[in-house]
Short mmCIF file of C-alpha atoms and ligand atoms in Angstrom, two decimals:
data_model
loop_
_atom_site.label_atom_id
_atom_site.label_comp_id
_atom_site.label_asym_id
_atom_site.label_seq_id
_atom_site.Cartn_x
_atom_site.Cartn_y
_atom_site.Cartn_z
CA MET A 1 -16.57 -16.18 -1.13
CA SER A 2 -13.38 -14.41 -2.15
CA GLU A 3 -15.31 -11.34 -3.44
CA GLN A 4 -16.23 -10.53 0.16
CA THR A 5 -12.66 -10.80 1.48
CA HIS A 6 -11.37 -7.88 3.56
CA MET A 7 -7.61 -7.58 3.63
CA LEU A 8 -4.86 -5.22 4.76
CA ILE A 9 -1.40 -5.02 3.27
CA LEU A 10 1.47 -3.58 5.26
CA GLY A 11 5.17 -3.16 4.63
CA ARG A 12 7.87 -0.52 4.43
CA GLN A 13 7.58 2.03 1.66
CA GLY A 14 9.05 0.34 -1.43
CA SER A 15 8.27 -3.19 -0.22
CA GLY A 16 5.93 -3.75 -3.18
CA LYS A 17 2.55 -3.16 -1.49
CA GLY A 18 1.07 -1.29 -4.45
CA THR A 19 2.08 -3.90 -7.01
CA GLN A 20 1.02 -6.87 -4.89
CA SER A 21 -2.29 -5.40 -3.75
CA ALA A 22 -3.33 -4.61 -7.32
CA ARG A 23 -2.61 -8.24 -8.29
CA ILE A 24 -4.29 -9.70 -5.22
CA ALA A 25 -7.36 -7.51 -5.79
CA ALA A 26 -7.66 -8.76 -9.38
CA ALA A 27 -7.20 -12.40 -8.31
CA LEU A 28 -9.88 -12.22 -5.61
CA GLY A 29 -12.28 -9.87 -7.41
CA ILE A 30 -12.05 -7.24 -4.66
CA THR A 31 -11.36 -3.48 -4.72
CA HIS A 32 -7.84 -2.13 -4.24
CA ILE A 33 -7.85 1.03 -2.13
CA SER A 34 -4.53 2.85 -1.81
CA THR A 35 -4.69 5.85 0.52
CA GLY A 36 -1.44 7.21 -0.96
CA ASP A 37 -2.89 7.07 -4.52
CA LEU A 38 -6.11 8.68 -3.32
CA PHE A 39 -4.26 11.56 -1.68
CA ARG A 40 -1.96 12.06 -4.67
CA LYS A 41 -5.01 12.35 -6.96
CA GLU A 42 -6.59 14.92 -4.64
CA VAL A 43 -3.34 16.93 -4.60
CA ALA A 44 -3.08 16.81 -8.41
CA ARG A 45 -6.70 17.96 -8.76
CA LYS A 46 -6.08 20.72 -6.20
CA THR A 47 -9.25 19.83 -4.30
CA GLN A 48 -9.89 21.09 -0.78
CA LEU A 49 -8.69 17.76 0.63
CA GLY A 50 -5.65 17.90 -1.67
CA MET A 51 -4.72 21.35 -0.33
CA ARG A 52 -4.97 20.06 3.24
CA VAL A 53 -2.79 16.99 2.72
CA GLY A 54 -0.29 18.23 0.09
CA GLY A 55 2.32 19.45 2.59
CA TYR A 56 2.29 16.18 4.52
CA LEU A 57 2.81 14.15 1.36
CA GLU A 58 5.66 16.32 0.17
CA ARG A 59 7.52 15.99 3.50
CA GLY A 60 6.84 12.27 3.78
CA ALA A 61 4.88 12.94 7.00
CA LEU A 62 1.70 11.11 7.95
CA VAL A 63 -1.63 12.83 7.30
CA PRO A 64 -3.55 13.26 10.61
CA ASP A 65 -5.44 10.12 11.64
CA GLU A 66 -8.99 11.65 11.67
CA LEU A 67 -8.63 12.83 8.09
CA VAL A 68 -7.38 9.47 6.79
CA VAL A 69 -10.01 7.50 8.70
CA ASP A 70 -12.80 9.63 7.19
CA VAL A 71 -11.47 9.14 3.67
CA VAL A 72 -11.16 5.36 4.08
CA MET A 73 -14.62 4.99 5.64
CA ASN A 74 -16.14 6.85 2.68
CA GLN A 75 -14.26 4.68 0.22
CA THR A 76 -15.14 1.33 1.79
CA ALA A 77 -18.83 2.12 2.35
CA ASP A 78 -21.04 0.04 0.03
CA LEU A 79 -18.16 -2.08 -1.24
CA GLY A 80 -18.02 -5.87 -1.11
CA GLY A 81 -14.46 -7.02 -0.57
CA TRP A 82 -11.42 -4.76 -0.40
CA ILE A 83 -7.70 -4.70 0.16
CA LEU A 84 -6.47 -1.60 1.98
CA ASP A 85 -2.98 -0.57 0.85
CA GLY A 86 -1.33 1.98 3.15
CA PHE A 87 -4.08 1.98 5.79
CA PRO A 88 -4.04 1.56 8.74
CA ARG A 89 -0.57 2.88 9.50
CA THR A 90 -0.97 3.73 13.19
CA MET A 91 -2.60 2.05 16.19
CA ALA A 92 -5.24 4.81 16.26
CA GLN A 93 -6.16 4.13 12.62
CA GLY A 94 -6.33 0.39 13.29
CA GLN A 95 -8.58 0.91 16.28
CA ALA A 96 -10.81 3.29 14.31
CA LEU A 97 -11.18 0.67 11.57
CA PHE A 98 -12.31 -2.03 14.00
CA ASP A 99 -14.51 0.43 15.94
CA ALA A 100 -16.32 1.40 12.74
CA LEU A 101 -16.61 -2.02 11.09
CA GLY A 102 -16.60 -4.44 14.02
CA ASP A 103 -14.20 -7.01 15.44
CA ASP A 104 -14.35 -9.23 12.36
CA ALA A 105 -13.74 -6.31 9.97
CA VAL A 106 -10.54 -7.87 8.62
CA ASP A 107 -9.94 -11.43 7.41
CA LEU A 108 -6.20 -11.22 6.87
CA ALA A 109 -3.34 -8.71 7.11
CA ILE A 110 -0.30 -9.39 4.94
CA GLU A 111 3.02 -7.85 5.88
CA LEU A 112 5.64 -7.73 3.12
CA ASP A 113 8.98 -8.00 4.83
CA VAL A 114 11.82 -6.24 3.00
CA PRO A 115 14.83 -4.90 4.94
CA THR A 116 15.40 -1.13 5.14
CA HIS A 117 18.59 -1.06 3.05
CA GLN A 118 16.82 -2.86 0.23
CA VAL A 119 13.76 -0.58 0.18
CA ILE A 120 15.99 2.51 0.12
CA SER A 121 17.64 1.24 -3.02
CA ARG A 122 14.25 0.31 -4.58
CA LEU A 123 12.76 3.73 -3.75
CA SER A 124 15.64 5.64 -5.29
CA MET A 125 15.06 3.74 -8.56
CA ARG A 126 11.24 3.80 -8.41
CA ARG A 127 9.45 5.70 -11.15
CA VAL A 128 5.72 6.11 -11.57
CA CYS A 129 3.51 7.08 -14.51
CA ASP A 130 1.71 10.37 -13.88
CA GLY A 131 -1.14 9.14 -16.08
CA CYS A 132 -2.05 5.60 -14.98
CA GLY A 133 0.12 5.19 -11.87
CA ALA A 134 2.05 2.18 -13.28
CA ILE A 135 5.20 1.58 -11.26
CA SER A 136 8.53 0.87 -12.95
CA SER A 137 12.21 0.95 -12.11
CA ALA A 138 14.80 3.32 -13.60
CA PRO A 139 18.04 1.80 -14.88
CA SER A 140 19.93 3.81 -12.21
CA SER A 141 18.96 5.82 -9.14
CA GLU A 142 20.20 9.04 -10.82
CA GLU A 143 18.21 8.66 -14.02
CA ASP A 144 15.76 11.54 -14.22
CA VAL A 145 15.14 11.66 -17.97
CA ILE A 146 11.43 11.73 -18.67
CA ARG A 147 10.25 8.55 -20.37
CA LEU A 148 6.79 7.82 -21.73
CA CYS A 149 4.68 5.10 -20.17
CA ASN A 150 4.30 2.07 -22.45
CA ILE A 151 0.78 1.47 -21.09
CA CYS A 152 -0.88 4.89 -21.39
CA GLY A 153 1.74 7.23 -22.88
CA GLY A 154 1.89 9.38 -19.70
CA ASN A 155 5.15 10.75 -18.26
CA VAL A 156 7.19 8.32 -16.15
CA VAL A 157 8.59 10.38 -13.28
CA ARG A 158 10.10 10.11 -9.81
CA ARG A 159 7.48 10.38 -7.06
CA GLN A 160 7.63 13.75 -5.33
CA ASP A 161 8.20 12.07 -1.95
CA ASP A 162 10.92 9.70 -3.18
CA THR A 163 13.63 12.15 -2.06
CA VAL A 164 16.30 11.15 0.46
CA GLU A 165 14.77 13.30 3.26
CA ALA A 166 11.18 12.18 2.69
CA ILE A 167 12.21 8.52 2.34
CA GLN A 168 14.01 8.72 5.70
CA SER A 169 11.04 10.35 7.38
CA ARG A 170 8.61 7.75 5.96
CA LEU A 171 10.77 4.79 6.97
CA SER A 172 11.26 6.12 10.48
CA SER A 173 7.51 6.61 11.00
CA TYR A 174 6.97 3.09 9.67
CA ASP A 175 9.18 1.66 12.41
CA SER A 176 7.87 3.82 15.25
CA LEU A 177 4.13 4.05 14.39
CA THR A 178 3.33 1.08 12.16
CA GLY A 179 5.60 -1.33 14.07
CA PRO A 180 3.31 -1.46 17.15
CA LEU A 181 0.24 -1.86 14.90
CA ILE A 182 1.84 -4.91 13.26
CA ILE A 183 2.51 -6.48 16.67
CA TRP A 184 -1.13 -5.83 17.61
CA LEU A 185 -2.51 -7.36 14.40
CA ASP A 186 -0.32 -10.40 15.07
CA SER A 187 -1.73 -10.70 18.60
CA LEU A 188 -5.23 -10.76 17.04
CA GLY A 189 -4.16 -13.71 14.87
CA LEU A 190 -4.64 -11.70 11.66
CA LEU A 191 -1.05 -11.28 10.49
CA ALA A 192 0.82 -13.27 7.84
CA THR A 193 4.38 -12.10 7.18
CA ILE A 194 5.72 -12.81 3.71
CA ASP A 195 9.32 -12.44 2.60
CA GLY A 196 9.03 -9.54 0.12
CA LYS A 197 12.50 -9.93 -1.41
CA GLY A 198 12.60 -11.48 -4.88
CA THR A 199 10.67 -10.62 -8.02
CA ALA A 200 7.09 -9.35 -8.07
CA ASP A 201 5.99 -12.69 -9.56
CA GLU A 202 7.69 -14.69 -6.81
CA VAL A 203 6.16 -12.56 -4.05
CA PHE A 204 2.74 -12.79 -5.71
CA GLN A 205 2.90 -16.60 -5.81
CA LYS A 206 3.87 -16.68 -2.13
CA SER A 207 1.02 -14.27 -1.30
CA LEU A 208 -1.53 -16.42 -3.14
CA GLY A 209 -0.35 -19.48 -1.25
CA VAL A 210 -0.73 -17.72 2.10
CA ILE A 211 -4.15 -16.30 1.19
CA ALA A 212 -5.41 -19.70 0.07
CA ASP A 213 -4.09 -21.32 3.20
CA ARG A 214 -5.34 -18.74 5.69
CA LEU A 215 -8.71 -18.06 4.09
CA LEU A 216 -9.34 -21.63 2.98
CA LEU A 217 -9.64 -20.64 -0.68
CA SER A 218 -8.40 -22.55 -3.66
CA VAL A 219 -5.73 -20.87 -5.81
CA GLU A 220 -7.31 -22.51 -8.88
CA ALA A 221 -10.56 -20.63 -8.20
CA MET A 222 -8.74 -17.27 -8.20
CA ASP A 223 -8.50 -15.17 -11.33
CA VAL A 224 -4.71 -15.40 -11.76
CA PRO A 225 -3.21 -14.46 -15.15
CA THR A 226 -1.31 -17.43 -16.60
CA SER A 227 1.83 -15.31 -17.26
CA SER A 228 2.37 -14.73 -13.51
P1 AMP B 301 2.09 5.82 0.14
O1 AMP B 301 1.83 5.95 -1.32
O2 AMP B 301 1.33 4.72 0.78
O3 AMP B 301 3.58 5.75 0.44
O4 AMP B 301 1.54 7.17 0.83
C1 AMP B 301 2.03 8.43 0.42
C2 AMP B 301 1.75 9.46 1.49
O5 AMP B 301 0.32 9.58 1.71
C3 AMP B 301 2.33 9.16 2.87
O6 AMP B 301 3.69 9.50 2.99
C4 AMP B 301 1.42 10.03 3.75
O7 AMP B 301 1.76 11.39 3.65
C5 AMP B 301 0.06 9.84 3.08
N1 AMP B 301 -0.66 8.67 3.63
C6 AMP B 301 -1.07 7.57 2.94
N2 AMP B 301 -1.70 6.71 3.75
C7 AMP B 301 -1.70 7.25 4.98
C8 AMP B 301 -2.17 6.84 6.25
N3 AMP B 301 -2.80 5.66 6.42
N4 AMP B 301 -2.00 7.67 7.30
C9 AMP B 301 -1.39 8.86 7.16
N5 AMP B 301 -0.88 9.30 6.00
C10 AMP B 301 -1.03 8.52 4.90
#
């Protein structure tokens, strides 16, 4: 049953993980859990956790493994299916996930493959609504005029960690820390790499095809909006 599916989504920052995981979650009837979104909410609310992680987020550095693992375990407890977006990001986090939930904790890990030069250009144009989190693209990388979100009316802004320095730090930790995790997931037979270039709709269609194929589900049975 697709509602019990447990998935991971990996990919460089700016590869479209957030957009694709939200769509996949809706299609399969599972919960989308983004660790980045969770942390940003905690920072905005100035909670104790937010105070602890704020500096890491601003610098584009990874939050310590123990802290992230705790947060994810709390979030996934009592849920049916889920897609984890942005977790695990290190071997230690991956091992902690399997230690806590067992060897068959994950049905499929999707890696969205987009080359570094392309994600840098996407990230410099990326804008996000501070109300509902909707992601959009600015007409140019320099555009910093505040626009209003056409979904919720919130402010559409640049993410605090979409600065040149933080982008570089995040991409370099992706290669050095997440790279080995991806090789490991592949060795477990869990990885499906999808070409993440192209439009969000194109990548979504490819993702659905891979999910159907690997999890023996029928695309027709998924809840896919007809406009996609
Ligand atoms: P994201 O929105 O996925 O790019 O995450 C934004 C920021 O949240 C990252 O740059 C990290 O500071 C933090 N973060 C999110 N997920 C993790 C994770 N699995 N491990 C460590 N830090 C994380």
